[in-house]
Amino acid sequence: MTEPTNLRLIDLLAATAHELVAGVNADACTVSRVIGDVLILITERAPEGMTLLGGQGYLVPDYPLTQAVLSSGRPRAMTLSDEDADPAEADVLVELGFASLLMLPLAIGGRTWGLVELYRLEPHPFDAKDMSVAGEILARASARADG
C-alpha cells in the first residue's frame, strides 16, 4: 500500500521547515496553507519546548504584509524595530517572543499554495542572502512536491 499524497507533502514540508531553519540561521519556521483568505498552519519547526501557532488559522486581509507577500509572490522581511513594521505582524511576533520575521510564498503546482514564515529571537534582520537561500530551498521543495 502506498502512502497518501497529502502525508508525503506534509513530511516534505516538515523537512523543508527544518532545512530552512538551518539554512538561514533562523530559530523557527512555520508553513501554512492558503485557502481563500485563510492561512492554516500545516507544520512548524520551533525551539524545543516551544509551540508556535498551534493549528490556528489567520485571515490574510488582517495582515497587510502577509497579503503583500502572497499577492506579489515576493519575500518580505521585518523586525520589531522597523519604523514601518506592520502592526498586525508585530503583535504576532511579540506574542510568539520573536524579533525578526521573513515571509516567503510557497508555490506548488505552478501557483501560490502557501506561506513560509521564518523567525529569529534576536532583532537580527533577515537580509537578501537569507531570502536567496530560503528561495532556493523552497524552489527545491516545490519541484519535489510537483514531481
PDB file of C-alpha atoms in Angstrom:
ATOM      1  CA  MET A   1       0.000   0.000   0.000  1.00  0.00           C
ATOM      2  CA  THR A   2       1.382   3.446  -0.909  1.00  0.00           C
ATOM      3  CA  GLU A   3       1.368   6.396   1.406  1.00  0.00           C
ATOM      4  CA  PRO A   4      -1.300   9.043   0.668  1.00  0.00           C
ATOM      5  CA  THR A   5      -0.038  12.059  -1.244  1.00  0.00           C
ATOM      6  CA  ASN A   6      -1.083  14.531   1.451  1.00  0.00           C
ATOM      7  CA  LEU A   7       1.047  12.716   4.068  1.00  0.00           C
ATOM      8  CA  ARG A   8       4.079  12.777   1.773  1.00  0.00           C
ATOM      9  CA  LEU A   9       3.544  16.504   1.234  1.00  0.00           C
ATOM     10  CA  ILE A  10       3.316  17.151   4.987  1.00  0.00           C
ATOM     11  CA  ASP A  11       6.526  15.176   5.508  1.00  0.00           C
ATOM     12  CA  LEU A  12       8.206  17.146   2.716  1.00  0.00           C
ATOM     13  CA  LEU A  13       7.084  20.460   4.229  1.00  0.00           C
ATOM     14  CA  ALA A  14       8.258  19.428   7.708  1.00  0.00           C
ATOM     15  CA  ALA A  15      11.681  18.506   6.302  1.00  0.00           C
ATOM     16  CA  THR A  16      11.739  21.793   4.374  1.00  0.00           C
ATOM     17  CA  ALA A  17      10.988  23.775   7.553  1.00  0.00           C
ATOM     18  CA  HIS A  18      13.920  22.039   9.249  1.00  0.00           C
ATOM     19  CA  GLU A  19      16.206  22.791   6.274  1.00  0.00           C
ATOM     20  CA  LEU A  20      15.099  26.440   6.200  1.00  0.00           C
ATOM     21  CA  VAL A  21      15.842  26.984   9.905  1.00  0.00           C
ATOM     22  CA  ALA A  22      19.352  25.605   9.432  1.00  0.00           C
ATOM     23  CA  GLY A  23      19.925  27.273   6.056  1.00  0.00           C
ATOM     24  CA  VAL A  24      19.200  30.846   7.108  1.00  0.00           C
ATOM     25  CA  ASN A  25      20.144  30.582  10.777  1.00  0.00           C
ATOM     26  CA  ALA A  26      16.570  31.092  11.941  1.00  0.00           C
ATOM     27  CA  ASP A  27      15.149  29.991  15.283  1.00  0.00           C
ATOM     28  CA  ALA A  28      11.784  28.764  13.998  1.00  0.00           C
ATOM     29  CA  CYS A  29       9.667  28.238  10.905  1.00  0.00           C
ATOM     30  CA  THR A  30       6.002  27.771  10.060  1.00  0.00           C
ATOM     31  CA  VAL A  31       4.487  26.540   6.813  1.00  0.00           C
ATOM     32  CA  SER A  32       0.846  27.442   6.266  1.00  0.00           C
ATOM     33  CA  ARG A  33      -1.646  26.588   3.530  1.00  0.00           C
ATOM     34  CA  VAL A  34      -3.544  29.445   1.900  1.00  0.00           C
ATOM     35  CA  ILE A  35      -7.187  28.607   1.300  1.00  0.00           C
ATOM     36  CA  GLY A  36      -9.044  31.653   0.023  1.00  0.00           C
ATOM     37  CA  ASP A  37      -8.400  34.374   2.593  1.00  0.00           C
ATOM     38  CA  VAL A  38      -7.353  31.983   5.370  1.00  0.00           C
ATOM     39  CA  LEU A  39      -3.912  30.738   6.415  1.00  0.00           C
ATOM     40  CA  ILE A  40      -3.931  27.345   8.138  1.00  0.00           C
ATOM     41  CA  LEU A  41      -0.806  26.043   9.843  1.00  0.00           C
ATOM     42  CA  ILE A  42       0.464  22.792   8.277  1.00  0.00           C
ATOM     43  CA  THR A  43       3.781  22.310  10.087  1.00  0.00           C
ATOM     44  CA  GLU A  44       6.226  24.168  12.267  1.00  0.00           C
ATOM     45  CA  ARG A  45       9.799  23.894  13.449  1.00  0.00           C
ATOM     46  CA  ALA A  46      10.369  25.573  16.794  1.00  0.00           C
ATOM     47  CA  PRO A  47      12.914  25.528  19.597  1.00  0.00           C
ATOM     48  CA  GLU A  48      12.461  22.601  21.967  1.00  0.00           C
ATOM     49  CA  GLY A  49       9.549  23.133  24.345  1.00  0.00           C
ATOM     50  CA  MET A  50       8.033  25.934  22.253  1.00  0.00           C
ATOM     51  CA  THR A  51       4.829  25.780  20.217  1.00  0.00           C
ATOM     52  CA  LEU A  52       4.267  28.490  17.658  1.00  0.00           C
ATOM     53  CA  LEU A  53       0.799  28.778  16.220  1.00  0.00           C
ATOM     54  CA  GLY A  54      -0.793  25.544  17.400  1.00  0.00           C
ATOM     55  CA  GLY A  55      -3.116  24.900  14.457  1.00  0.00           C
ATOM     56  CA  GLN A  56      -4.582  28.389  14.415  1.00  0.00           C
ATOM     57  CA  GLY A  57      -5.956  29.951  11.286  1.00  0.00           C
ATOM     58  CA  TYR A  58      -5.460  33.583  10.327  1.00  0.00           C
ATOM     59  CA  LEU A  59      -7.391  35.838   7.985  1.00  0.00           C
ATOM     60  CA  VAL A  60      -4.951  37.102   5.361  1.00  0.00           C
ATOM     61  CA  PRO A  61      -6.659  40.527   4.977  1.00  0.00           C
ATOM     62  CA  ASP A  62      -5.952  41.197   8.683  1.00  0.00           C
ATOM     63  CA  TYR A  63      -2.194  41.101   7.949  1.00  0.00           C
ATOM     64  CA  PRO A  64      -1.175  43.577   5.205  1.00  0.00           C
ATOM     65  CA  LEU A  65       2.420  42.340   4.965  1.00  0.00           C
ATOM     66  CA  THR A  66       1.260  38.745   4.566  1.00  0.00           C
ATOM     67  CA  GLN A  67      -1.215  39.840   1.919  1.00  0.00           C
ATOM     68  CA  ALA A  68       1.550  41.722   0.073  1.00  0.00           C
ATOM     69  CA  VAL A  69       3.806  38.640   0.048  1.00  0.00           C
ATOM     70  CA  LEU A  70       1.040  36.393  -1.251  1.00  0.00           C
ATOM     71  CA  SER A  71      -0.216  38.812  -3.900  1.00  0.00           C
ATOM     72  CA  SER A  72       3.243  39.867  -5.159  1.00  0.00           C
ATOM     73  CA  GLY A  73       4.893  36.465  -4.900  1.00  0.00           C
ATOM     74  CA  ARG A  74       7.967  38.156  -3.380  1.00  0.00           C
ATOM     75  CA  PRO A  75       9.517  37.605   0.056  1.00  0.00           C
ATOM     76  CA  ARG A  76       9.449  40.323   2.685  1.00  0.00           C
ATOM     77  CA  ALA A  77      11.302  40.754   5.956  1.00  0.00           C
ATOM     78  CA  MET A  78      10.695  42.885   9.025  1.00  0.00           C
ATOM     79  CA  THR A  79      11.894  43.356  12.567  1.00  0.00           C
ATOM     80  CA  LEU A  80      10.079  44.812  15.538  1.00  0.00           C
ATOM     81  CA  SER A  81      12.387  47.840  15.345  1.00  0.00           C
ATOM     82  CA  ASP A  82      11.418  48.724  11.747  1.00  0.00           C
ATOM     83  CA  GLU A  83       9.756  52.127  11.598  1.00  0.00           C
ATOM     84  CA  ASP A  84       7.245  50.822   9.052  1.00  0.00           C
ATOM     85  CA  ALA A  85       6.648  47.422  10.698  1.00  0.00           C
ATOM     86  CA  ASP A  86       3.181  46.020  10.022  1.00  0.00           C
ATOM     87  CA  PRO A  87       1.416  46.435  13.408  1.00  0.00           C
ATOM     88  CA  ALA A  88      -0.554  43.191  12.995  1.00  0.00           C
ATOM     89  CA  GLU A  89       2.587  41.194  12.225  1.00  0.00           C
ATOM     90  CA  ALA A  90       4.444  42.955  15.057  1.00  0.00           C
ATOM     91  CA  ASP A  91       1.723  41.903  17.503  1.00  0.00           C
ATOM     92  CA  VAL A  92       2.129  38.262  16.463  1.00  0.00           C
ATOM     93  CA  LEU A  93       5.924  38.493  16.773  1.00  0.00           C
ATOM     94  CA  VAL A  94       5.627  39.900  20.291  1.00  0.00           C
ATOM     95  CA  GLU A  95       3.067  37.232  21.245  1.00  0.00           C
ATOM     96  CA  LEU A  96       5.365  34.472  19.996  1.00  0.00           C
ATOM     97  CA  GLY A  97       8.501  36.023  21.515  1.00  0.00           C
ATOM     98  CA  PHE A  98      10.387  36.753  18.287  1.00  0.00           C
ATOM     99  CA  ALA A  99      12.007  39.935  16.987  1.00  0.00           C
ATOM    100  CA  SER A 100      12.564  39.253  13.266  1.00  0.00           C
ATOM    101  CA  LEU A 101      10.422  37.753  10.527  1.00  0.00           C
ATOM    102  CA  LEU A 102      10.948  36.604   6.945  1.00  0.00           C
ATOM    103  CA  MET A 103       7.899  35.615   4.877  1.00  0.00           C
ATOM    104  CA  LEU A 104       8.051  33.807   1.551  1.00  0.00           C
ATOM    105  CA  PRO A 105       5.330  32.485  -0.741  1.00  0.00           C
ATOM    106  CA  LEU A 106       5.356  28.742  -1.386  1.00  0.00           C
ATOM    107  CA  ALA A 107       4.439  27.712  -4.928  1.00  0.00           C
ATOM    108  CA  ILE A 108       3.197  24.210  -5.638  1.00  0.00           C
ATOM    109  CA  GLY A 109       1.620  23.171  -8.897  1.00  0.00           C
ATOM    110  CA  GLY A 110       2.528  26.470 -10.545  1.00  0.00           C
ATOM    111  CA  ARG A 111       0.541  28.659  -8.152  1.00  0.00           C
ATOM    112  CA  THR A 112       0.866  30.103  -4.676  1.00  0.00           C
ATOM    113  CA  TRP A 113      -0.027  27.251  -2.362  1.00  0.00           C
ATOM    114  CA  GLY A 114       1.089  28.609   0.983  1.00  0.00           C
ATOM    115  CA  LEU A 115       3.217  30.878   3.106  1.00  0.00           C
ATOM    116  CA  VAL A 116       6.503  30.167   4.872  1.00  0.00           C
ATOM    117  CA  GLU A 117       7.478  32.278   7.869  1.00  0.00           C
ATOM    118  CA  LEU A 118      10.942  32.228   9.416  1.00  0.00           C
ATOM    119  CA  TYR A 119      11.575  33.742  12.831  1.00  0.00           C
ATOM    120  CA  ARG A 120      14.554  34.919  14.860  1.00  0.00           C
ATOM    121  CA  LEU A 121      14.545  35.542  18.589  1.00  0.00           C
ATOM    122  CA  GLU A 122      17.115  38.318  18.243  1.00  0.00           C
ATOM    123  CA  PRO A 123      16.447  41.512  16.262  1.00  0.00           C
ATOM    124  CA  HIS A 124      18.992  40.461  13.620  1.00  0.00           C
ATOM    125  CA  PRO A 125      17.159  41.211  10.352  1.00  0.00           C
ATOM    126  CA  PHE A 126      16.871  38.707   7.541  1.00  0.00           C
ATOM    127  CA  ASP A 127      18.758  40.031   4.509  1.00  0.00           C
ATOM    128  CA  ALA A 128      18.900  39.469   0.751  1.00  0.00           C
ATOM    129  CA  LYS A 129      21.249  36.482   1.180  1.00  0.00           C
ATOM    130  CA  ASP A 130      18.779  34.863   3.612  1.00  0.00           C
ATOM    131  CA  MET A 131      15.970  35.460   1.109  1.00  0.00           C
ATOM    132  CA  SER A 132      18.029  33.914  -1.676  1.00  0.00           C
ATOM    133  CA  VAL A 133      18.964  30.813   0.341  1.00  0.00           C
ATOM    134  CA  ALA A 134      15.368  30.368   1.524  1.00  0.00           C
ATOM    135  CA  GLY A 135      14.114  30.844  -2.037  1.00  0.00           C
ATOM    136  CA  GLU A 136      16.453  28.108  -3.305  1.00  0.00           C
ATOM    137  CA  ILE A 137      15.304  25.703  -0.583  1.00  0.00           C
ATOM    138  CA  LEU A 138      11.651  26.423  -1.378  1.00  0.00           C
ATOM    139  CA  ALA A 139      12.243  26.005  -5.111  1.00  0.00           C
ATOM    140  CA  ARG A 140      13.663  22.526  -4.475  1.00  0.00           C
ATOM    141  CA  ALA A 141      10.743  21.645  -2.215  1.00  0.00           C
ATOM    142  CA  SER A 142       8.265  22.911  -4.798  1.00  0.00           C
ATOM    143  CA  ALA A 143       9.906  20.811  -7.506  1.00  0.00           C
ATOM    144  CA  ARG A 144       9.742  17.713  -5.284  1.00  0.00           C
ATOM    145  CA  ALA A 145       6.072  18.398  -4.483  1.00  0.00           C
ATOM    146  CA  ASP A 146       5.275  18.801  -8.167  1.00  0.00           C
ATOM    147  CA  GLY A 147       7.190  15.620  -9.088  1.00  0.00           C
TER     148      GLY A 147
END
